[in-house]
Short mmCIF file of C-alpha atoms in Angstrom, two decimals:
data_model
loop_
_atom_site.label_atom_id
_atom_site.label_comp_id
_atom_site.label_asym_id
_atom_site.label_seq_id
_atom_site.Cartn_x
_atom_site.Cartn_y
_atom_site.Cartn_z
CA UNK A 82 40.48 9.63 44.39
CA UNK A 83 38.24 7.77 46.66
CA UNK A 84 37.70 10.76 48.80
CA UNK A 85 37.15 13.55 46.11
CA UNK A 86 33.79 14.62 45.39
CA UNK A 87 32.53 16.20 41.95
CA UNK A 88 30.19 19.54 41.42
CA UNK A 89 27.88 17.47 42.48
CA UNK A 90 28.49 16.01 45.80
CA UNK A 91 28.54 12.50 44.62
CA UNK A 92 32.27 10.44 44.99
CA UNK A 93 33.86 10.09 41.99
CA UNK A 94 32.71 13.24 40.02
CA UNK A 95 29.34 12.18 38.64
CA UNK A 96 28.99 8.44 39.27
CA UNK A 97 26.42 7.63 36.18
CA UNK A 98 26.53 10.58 34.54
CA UNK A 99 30.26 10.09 33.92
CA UNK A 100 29.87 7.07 33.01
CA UNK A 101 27.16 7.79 30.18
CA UNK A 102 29.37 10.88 29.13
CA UNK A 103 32.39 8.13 28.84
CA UNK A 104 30.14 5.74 27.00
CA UNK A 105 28.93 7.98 24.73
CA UNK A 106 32.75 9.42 23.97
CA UNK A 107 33.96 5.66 23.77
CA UNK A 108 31.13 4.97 20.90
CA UNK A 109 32.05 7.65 19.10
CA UNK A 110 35.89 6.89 18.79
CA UNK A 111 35.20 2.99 18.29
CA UNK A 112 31.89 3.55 15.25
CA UNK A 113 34.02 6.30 13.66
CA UNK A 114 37.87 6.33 14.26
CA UNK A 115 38.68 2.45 15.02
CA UNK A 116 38.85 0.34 11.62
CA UNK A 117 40.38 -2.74 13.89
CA UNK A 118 41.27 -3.22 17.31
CA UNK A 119 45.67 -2.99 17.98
CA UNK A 120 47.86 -1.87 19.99
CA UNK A 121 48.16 1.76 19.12
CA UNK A 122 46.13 4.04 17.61
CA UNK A 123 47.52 5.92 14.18
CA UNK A 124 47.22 9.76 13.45
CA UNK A 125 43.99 9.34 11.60
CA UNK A 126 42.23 7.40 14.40
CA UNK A 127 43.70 9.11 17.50
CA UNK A 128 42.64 12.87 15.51
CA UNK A 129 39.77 11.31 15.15
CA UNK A 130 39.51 10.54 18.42
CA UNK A 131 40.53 14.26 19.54
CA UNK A 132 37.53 14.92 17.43
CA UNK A 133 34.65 13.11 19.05
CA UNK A 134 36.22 14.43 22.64
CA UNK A 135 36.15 17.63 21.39
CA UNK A 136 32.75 17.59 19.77
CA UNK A 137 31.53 16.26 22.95
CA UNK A 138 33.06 18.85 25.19
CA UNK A 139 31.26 21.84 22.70
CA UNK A 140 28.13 20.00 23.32
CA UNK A 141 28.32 19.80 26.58
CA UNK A 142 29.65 23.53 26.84
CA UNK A 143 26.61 24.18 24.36
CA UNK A 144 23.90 22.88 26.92
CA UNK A 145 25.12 23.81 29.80
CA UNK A 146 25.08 27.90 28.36
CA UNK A 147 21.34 27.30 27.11
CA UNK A 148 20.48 26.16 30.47
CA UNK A 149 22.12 29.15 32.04
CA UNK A 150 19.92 30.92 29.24
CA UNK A 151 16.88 29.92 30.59
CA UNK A 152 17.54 30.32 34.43
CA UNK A 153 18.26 33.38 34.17
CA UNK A 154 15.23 34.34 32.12
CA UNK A 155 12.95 32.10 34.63
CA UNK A 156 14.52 34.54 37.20
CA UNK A 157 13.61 37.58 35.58
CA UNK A 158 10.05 36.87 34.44
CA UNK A 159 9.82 35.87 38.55
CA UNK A 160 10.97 39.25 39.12
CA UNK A 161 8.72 40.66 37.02
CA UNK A 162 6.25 38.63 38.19
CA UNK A 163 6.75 40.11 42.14
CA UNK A 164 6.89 43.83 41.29
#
């Protein structure tokens, strides 16, 4: 694990922007799913739970297309741009 590097070069796939992405996954599940703390979660709470990870993961997926978006349509006005 030590060893393996993420997209990004960095050890550890991501260093702080894993960590925000966990955060932000971790609030989610505790404001929304978690009436009080135990030792296992129930089926409400851990679907819930399924929920924010899966909520997060769209968004993510979301972003990540609308950045592709507007690469490639930087790319083409530069095209444009050198004909």
């Amino acid at each position: 694990e030590e060893g393996r590097r993420g997209q990004n070069g960095s050890r550890g796939g991501g260093g702080r922007a894993r960590y925000i992405r966990d955060q932000r996954v971790l609030r989610c599940a505790q404001e929304k799913c978690m009436d009080k703390p135990g030792p296992k979660l129930d089926s409400r709470a851990e679907t819930c739970f399924v929920n924010c990870v899966e909520r997060f993961i769209d968004t993510s997926q979301f972003i990540l297309n609308r950045l592709e978006q507007t690469q490639k349509s930087k790319s083409a006005f530069s095209e444009s741009l050198s004909d």
